[in-house]
mmCIF file of C-alpha atoms in Angstrom:
data_model
loop_
_atom_site.group_PDB
_atom_site.id
_atom_site.type_symbol
_atom_site.label_atom_id
_atom_site.label_comp_id
_atom_site.label_asym_id
_atom_site.label_seq_id
_atom_site.Cartn_x
_atom_site.Cartn_y
_atom_site.Cartn_z
ATOM 1 C CA UNK R 1 34.159 -11.595 24.743
ATOM 2 C CA UNK R 2 31.361 -12.703 27.042
ATOM 3 C CA UNK R 3 28.603 -13.640 24.600
ATOM 4 C CA UNK R 4 26.012 -13.788 27.375
ATOM 5 C CA UNK R 5 26.683 -10.156 28.250
ATOM 6 C CA UNK R 6 25.795 -8.635 24.891
ATOM 7 C CA UNK R 7 22.892 -11.038 24.352
ATOM 8 C CA UNK R 8 21.496 -10.061 27.759
ATOM 9 C CA UNK R 9 21.785 -6.384 26.823
ATOM 10 C CA UNK R 10 19.963 -7.010 23.543
ATOM 11 C CA UNK R 11 17.237 -8.951 25.329
ATOM 12 C CA UNK R 12 16.713 -6.003 27.694
ATOM 13 C CA UNK R 13 16.511 -3.650 24.734
ATOM 14 C CA UNK R 14 19.755 -1.882 25.647
ATOM 15 C CA UNK R 15 21.095 -1.891 22.106
ATOM 16 C CA UNK R 16 23.445 1.051 22.696
ATOM 17 C CA UNK R 17 25.323 -0.900 25.369
ATOM 18 C CA UNK R 18 25.265 -4.072 23.272
ATOM 19 C CA UNK R 19 26.634 -2.074 20.341
ATOM 20 C CA UNK R 20 29.519 -0.809 22.443
ATOM 21 C CA UNK R 21 30.328 -4.370 23.501
ATOM 22 C CA UNK R 22 30.217 -5.674 19.942
ATOM 23 C CA UNK R 23 31.942 -2.748 18.209
ATOM 24 C CA UNK R 24 35.545 -3.673 18.886
ATOM 25 C CA UNK R 25 34.974 -7.395 18.470
ATOM 26 C CA UNK R 26 33.735 -7.228 14.870
ATOM 27 C CA UNK R 27 36.939 -5.420 13.919
ATOM 28 C CA UNK R 28 39.140 -8.220 15.231
ATOM 29 C CA UNK R 29 37.043 -11.409 15.251
ATOM 30 C CA UNK R 30 35.483 -12.817 12.083
ATOM 31 C CA UNK R 31 32.415 -14.483 13.518
ATOM 32 C CA UNK R 32 29.135 -14.378 11.523
ATOM 33 C CA UNK R 33 27.013 -14.325 14.676
ATOM 34 C CA UNK R 34 28.925 -11.288 15.969
ATOM 35 C CA UNK R 35 28.412 -9.518 12.632
ATOM 36 C CA UNK R 36 24.724 -10.357 12.589
ATOM 37 C CA UNK R 37 24.055 -9.156 16.131
ATOM 38 C CA UNK R 38 26.143 -6.048 15.516
ATOM 39 C CA UNK R 39 23.983 -5.278 12.467
ATOM 40 C CA UNK R 40 20.816 -5.759 14.524
ATOM 41 C CA UNK R 41 22.114 -3.308 17.130
ATOM 42 C CA UNK R 42 23.001 -0.801 14.392
ATOM 43 C CA UNK R 43 19.453 -1.076 13.066
ATOM 44 C CA UNK R 44 17.842 -0.757 16.490
ATOM 45 C CA UNK R 45 19.854 2.389 17.211
ATOM 46 C CA UNK R 46 18.941 3.943 13.859
ATOM 47 C CA UNK R 47 22.323 3.592 12.157
ATOM 48 C CA UNK R 48 20.948 2.012 9.003
ATOM 49 C CA UNK R 49 23.893 2.960 6.803
ATOM 50 C CA UNK R 50 26.283 1.104 9.092
ATOM 51 C CA UNK R 51 23.832 -1.793 9.279
ATOM 52 C CA UNK R 52 23.883 -2.114 5.481
ATOM 53 C CA UNK R 53 27.693 -2.069 5.379
ATOM 54 C CA UNK R 54 27.936 -4.777 8.051
ATOM 55 C CA UNK R 55 25.290 -6.979 6.407
ATOM 56 C CA UNK R 56 26.922 -6.755 2.977
ATOM 57 C CA UNK R 57 30.251 -7.668 4.544
ATOM 58 C CA UNK R 58 28.593 -10.560 6.351
ATOM 59 C CA UNK R 59 27.058 -11.922 3.151
ATOM 60 C CA UNK R 60 30.394 -11.656 1.365
ATOM 61 C CA UNK R 61 32.454 -13.330 4.079
ATOM 62 C CA UNK R 62 29.929 -15.911 5.280
ATOM 63 C CA UNK R 63 27.638 -16.798 2.349
ATOM 64 C CA UNK R 64 26.419 -19.967 4.076
ATOM 65 C CA UNK R 65 25.463 -18.355 7.392
ATOM 66 C CA UNK R 66 22.225 -19.916 8.654
ATOM 67 C CA UNK R 67 20.467 -16.563 9.168
ATOM 68 C CA UNK R 68 20.741 -15.637 5.474
ATOM 69 C CA UNK R 69 17.047 -14.929 4.918
ATOM 70 C CA UNK R 70 16.885 -12.722 8.010
ATOM 71 C CA UNK R 71 19.979 -10.896 6.798
ATOM 72 C CA UNK R 72 18.245 -10.039 3.529
ATOM 73 C CA UNK R 73 15.124 -8.921 5.376
ATOM 74 C CA UNK R 74 17.144 -6.659 7.659
ATOM 75 C CA UNK R 75 19.027 -5.319 4.655
ATOM 76 C CA UNK R 76 15.759 -4.530 2.866
ATOM 77 C CA UNK R 77 14.336 -2.940 6.017
ATOM 78 C CA UNK R 78 17.437 -0.749 6.357
ATOM 79 C CA UNK R 79 17.142 0.499 2.769
ATOM 80 C CA UNK R 80 13.445 1.230 3.331
ATOM 81 C CA UNK R 81 14.212 3.091 6.571
ATOM 82 C CA UNK R 82 16.590 5.301 4.593
ATOM 83 C CA UNK R 83 13.867 5.744 1.943
ATOM 84 C CA UNK R 84 16.278 4.248 -0.576
ATOM 85 C CA UNK R 85 13.618 2.202 -2.342
ATOM 86 C CA UNK R 86 15.298 1.030 -5.608
ATOM 87 C CA UNK R 87 17.891 -1.317 -4.021
ATOM 88 C CA UNK R 88 15.279 -2.535 -1.541
ATOM 89 C CA UNK R 89 12.886 -3.385 -4.367
ATOM 90 C CA UNK R 90 15.649 -5.091 -6.356
ATOM 91 C CA UNK R 91 16.468 -7.313 -3.383
ATOM 92 C CA UNK R 92 12.785 -8.079 -2.791
ATOM 93 C CA UNK R 93 12.272 -9.175 -6.389
ATOM 94 C CA UNK R 94 15.432 -11.281 -6.249
ATOM 95 C CA UNK R 95 14.323 -13.076 -3.063
ATOM 96 C CA UNK R 96 10.747 -13.531 -4.303
ATOM 97 C CA UNK R 97 12.099 -15.579 -7.208
ATOM 98 C CA UNK R 98 13.153 -18.123 -4.590
ATOM 99 C CA UNK R 99 9.956 -17.872 -2.539
ATOM 100 C CA UNK R 100 7.101 -16.037 -4.256
ATOM 101 C CA UNK R 101 4.834 -16.569 -1.222
ATOM 102 C CA UNK R 102 7.054 -14.860 1.361
ATOM 103 C CA UNK R 103 4.525 -12.655 3.166
ATOM 104 C CA UNK R 104 7.121 -10.403 4.781
ATOM 105 C CA UNK R 105 8.844 -9.671 1.477
ATOM 106 C CA UNK R 106 5.499 -8.999 -0.192
ATOM 107 C CA UNK R 107 4.576 -6.684 2.665
ATOM 108 C CA UNK R 108 7.823 -4.767 2.171
ATOM 109 C CA UNK R 109 7.020 -4.512 -1.530
ATOM 110 C CA UNK R 110 3.534 -3.163 -0.826
ATOM 111 C CA UNK R 111 4.999 -0.560 1.528
ATOM 112 C CA UNK R 112 7.448 0.643 -1.112
ATOM 113 C CA UNK R 113 4.720 0.830 -3.759
ATOM 114 C CA UNK R 114 2.438 2.766 -1.402
ATOM 115 C CA UNK R 115 5.146 5.278 -0.494
ATOM 116 C CA UNK R 116 6.090 5.650 -4.137
ATOM 117 C CA UNK R 117 2.542 6.739 -4.927
ATOM 118 C CA UNK R 118 1.598 3.470 -6.640
ATOM 119 C CA UNK R 119 -1.534 2.916 -4.577
ATOM 120 C CA UNK R 120 -3.339 0.513 -6.902
ATOM 121 C CA UNK R 121 -0.270 -1.694 -7.202
ATOM 122 C CA UNK R 122 0.154 -1.689 -3.427
ATOM 123 C CA UNK R 123 -3.489 -2.721 -2.992
ATOM 124 C CA UNK R 124 -3.005 -5.577 -5.436
ATOM 125 C CA UNK R 125 0.007 -6.880 -3.512
ATOM 126 C CA UNK R 126 -2.001 -6.796 -0.276
ATOM 127 C CA UNK R 127 -4.789 -8.725 -2.018
ATOM 128 C CA UNK R 128 -2.243 -11.376 -3.000
ATOM 129 C CA UNK R 129 -0.914 -11.573 0.551
ATOM 130 C CA UNK R 130 -4.432 -12.092 1.902
ATOM 131 C CA UNK R 131 -4.972 -14.908 -0.592
ATOM 132 C CA UNK R 132 -1.942 -16.594 0.959
ATOM 133 C CA UNK R 133 -2.893 -15.721 4.524
ATOM 134 C CA UNK R 134 -6.394 -14.267 5.135
ATOM 135 C CA UNK R 135 -5.377 -13.255 8.663
ATOM 136 C CA UNK R 136 -2.213 -11.342 7.821
ATOM 137 C CA UNK R 137 -2.827 -8.313 10.026
ATOM 138 C CA UNK R 138 -0.655 -5.765 8.273
ATOM 139 C CA UNK R 139 -2.397 -6.393 4.959
ATOM 140 C CA UNK R 140 -5.880 -6.390 6.491
ATOM 141 C CA UNK R 141 -5.199 -2.951 7.933
ATOM 142 C CA UNK R 142 -3.250 -1.591 4.975
ATOM 143 C CA UNK R 143 -5.698 -2.622 2.278
ATOM 144 C CA UNK R 144 -8.594 -1.170 4.270
ATOM 145 C CA UNK R 145 -6.737 2.114 4.708
ATOM 146 C CA UNK R 146 -5.571 2.351 1.107
ATOM 147 C CA UNK R 147 -8.946 1.507 -0.404
ATOM 148 C CA UNK R 148 -10.754 4.194 1.560
ATOM 149 C CA UNK R 149 -8.295 6.901 2.557
ATOM 150 C CA UNK R 150 -5.964 7.130 -0.436
ATOM 151 C CA UNK R 151 -8.566 7.038 -3.211
ATOM 152 C CA UNK R 152 -12.296 7.171 -3.892
ATOM 153 C CA UNK R 153 -13.755 3.810 -2.905
ATOM 154 C CA UNK R 154 -16.738 2.130 -4.521
ATOM 155 C CA UNK R 155 -19.500 0.767 -2.298
ATOM 156 C CA UNK R 156 -18.125 -2.741 -2.788
ATOM 157 C CA UNK R 157 -14.611 -1.617 -1.844
ATOM 158 C CA UNK R 158 -15.921 0.225 1.208
ATOM 159 C CA UNK R 159 -17.678 -2.940 2.396
ATOM 160 C CA UNK R 160 -14.520 -4.960 1.749
ATOM 161 C CA UNK R 161 -12.488 -2.431 3.766
ATOM 162 C CA UNK R 162 -14.952 -2.603 6.665
ATOM 163 C CA UNK R 163 -14.791 -6.400 6.715
ATOM 164 C CA UNK R 164 -10.981 -6.342 6.540
ATOM 165 C CA UNK R 165 -10.431 -3.911 9.395
ATOM 166 C CA UNK R 166 -13.072 -5.590 11.573
ATOM 167 C CA UNK R 167 -11.257 -8.873 11.059
ATOM 168 C CA UNK R 168 -7.977 -7.278 12.094
ATOM 169 C CA UNK R 169 -9.601 -5.833 15.205
ATOM 170 C CA UNK R 170 -11.040 -9.192 16.253
ATOM 171 C CA UNK R 171 -7.430 -10.390 16.442
ATOM 172 C CA UNK R 172 -5.819 -7.215 17.837
ATOM 173 C CA UNK R 173 -8.527 -4.978 19.263
ATOM 174 C CA UNK R 174 -6.113 -2.642 21.075
ATOM 175 C CA UNK R 175 -3.927 -1.824 18.112
ATOM 176 C CA UNK R 176 -4.037 1.992 17.656
ATOM 177 C CA UNK R 177 -3.225 1.839 13.921
ATOM 178 C CA UNK R 178 -6.116 -0.528 13.267
ATOM 179 C CA UNK R 179 -8.478 1.570 15.367
ATOM 180 C CA UNK R 180 -7.343 4.664 13.477
ATOM 181 C CA UNK R 181 -8.137 2.974 10.163
ATOM 182 C CA UNK R 182 -11.501 1.854 11.541
ATOM 183 C CA UNK R 183 -12.272 5.448 12.530
ATOM 184 C CA UNK R 184 -11.413 6.707 9.055
ATOM 185 C CA UNK R 185 -13.638 4.099 7.417
ATOM 186 C CA UNK R 186 -16.520 4.854 9.767
ATOM 187 C CA UNK R 187 -16.179 8.539 8.900
ATOM 188 C CA UNK R 188 -16.272 7.726 5.170
ATOM 189 C CA UNK R 189 -19.409 5.680 5.865
ATOM 190 C CA UNK R 190 -21.053 8.719 7.453
ATOM 191 C CA UNK R 191 -20.912 7.301 10.986
ATOM 192 C CA UNK R 192 -19.276 10.321 12.607
ATOM 193 C CA UNK R 193 -20.085 9.522 16.246
ATOM 194 C CA UNK R 194 -18.790 5.963 15.930
ATOM 195 C CA UNK R 195 -15.714 7.266 14.073
ATOM 196 C CA UNK R 196 -14.877 9.634 16.926
ATOM 197 C CA UNK R 197 -15.191 6.830 19.458
ATOM 198 C CA UNK R 198 -12.842 4.616 17.453
ATOM 199 C CA UNK R 199 -10.276 7.413 17.084
ATOM 200 C CA UNK R 200 -10.522 8.324 20.774
ATOM 201 C CA UNK R 201 -9.895 4.681 21.649
ATOM 202 C CA UNK R 202 -6.935 4.621 19.243
ATOM 203 C CA UNK R 203 -5.526 7.732 20.902
ATOM 204 C CA UNK R 204 -5.890 6.165 24.357
ATOM 205 C CA UNK R 205 -3.442 3.446 23.287
ATOM 206 C CA UNK R 206 -1.081 5.833 21.473
ATOM 207 C CA UNK R 207 -1.499 9.311 23.034
ATOM 208 C CA UNK R 208 1.628 10.675 21.356
ATOM 209 C CA UNK R 209 0.599 9.631 17.829
ATOM 210 C CA UNK R 210 0.035 12.908 15.973
ATOM 211 C CA UNK R 211 -1.590 11.235 12.940
ATOM 212 C CA UNK R 212 -4.445 9.864 15.049
ATOM 213 C CA UNK R 213 -4.877 13.233 16.747
ATOM 214 C CA UNK R 214 -5.041 14.956 13.362
ATOM 215 C CA UNK R 215 -7.763 12.546 12.203
ATOM 216 C CA UNK R 216 -9.739 13.141 15.378
ATOM 217 C CA UNK R 217 -9.402 16.912 15.157
ATOM 218 C CA UNK R 218 -10.508 16.913 11.525
ATOM 219 C CA UNK R 219 -13.740 15.204 12.603
ATOM 220 C CA UNK R 220 -14.282 17.681 15.413
ATOM 221 C CA UNK R 221 -14.207 20.590 12.975
ATOM 222 C CA UNK R 222 -16.554 19.009 10.429
#
């Protein structure tokens, strides 16, 4: 197989074509790199169940493959994408024993806790991430959103949320998710006009994002 061909397809974002090139090869050639790239293509085309099967097979056959940590991350991501949180959380806890300061794993954990309704626990994980890396963008945005939108925030928490999302926006001022969070926080602070401007700006960068539109429309009817 021409390795350059499937790598070029992956680089262009044509994962369907790359998947077709890799599909037959993984059945006949036991090469960890082929397995790994095949799993990536499965993930990028939304076939998370197949991705999990391939990654488990890869770990079993090639336990010393150099991309081991990325394999576990992709495996966790695939479980999360299927909303199958228990095995994802088990893997996260297992990997954290080896590196308790892994920001990506902690971020995955916070996501699972949030979507399992454990908001306070998710907030605490984001606080721990920010202690490790005060500029970790996902946690700056997530903690601001969770503190204000998912529960009743104290004045101190509201100020913390404002500082967090402003910090995120100084680094990525065109990110629609961060602007959406900023709009929500401004609305909770009683700054309706400024909130609308933030949400309108968010929508300009992600016009098809229904969540942002819903937030903007809710302000318009207040």
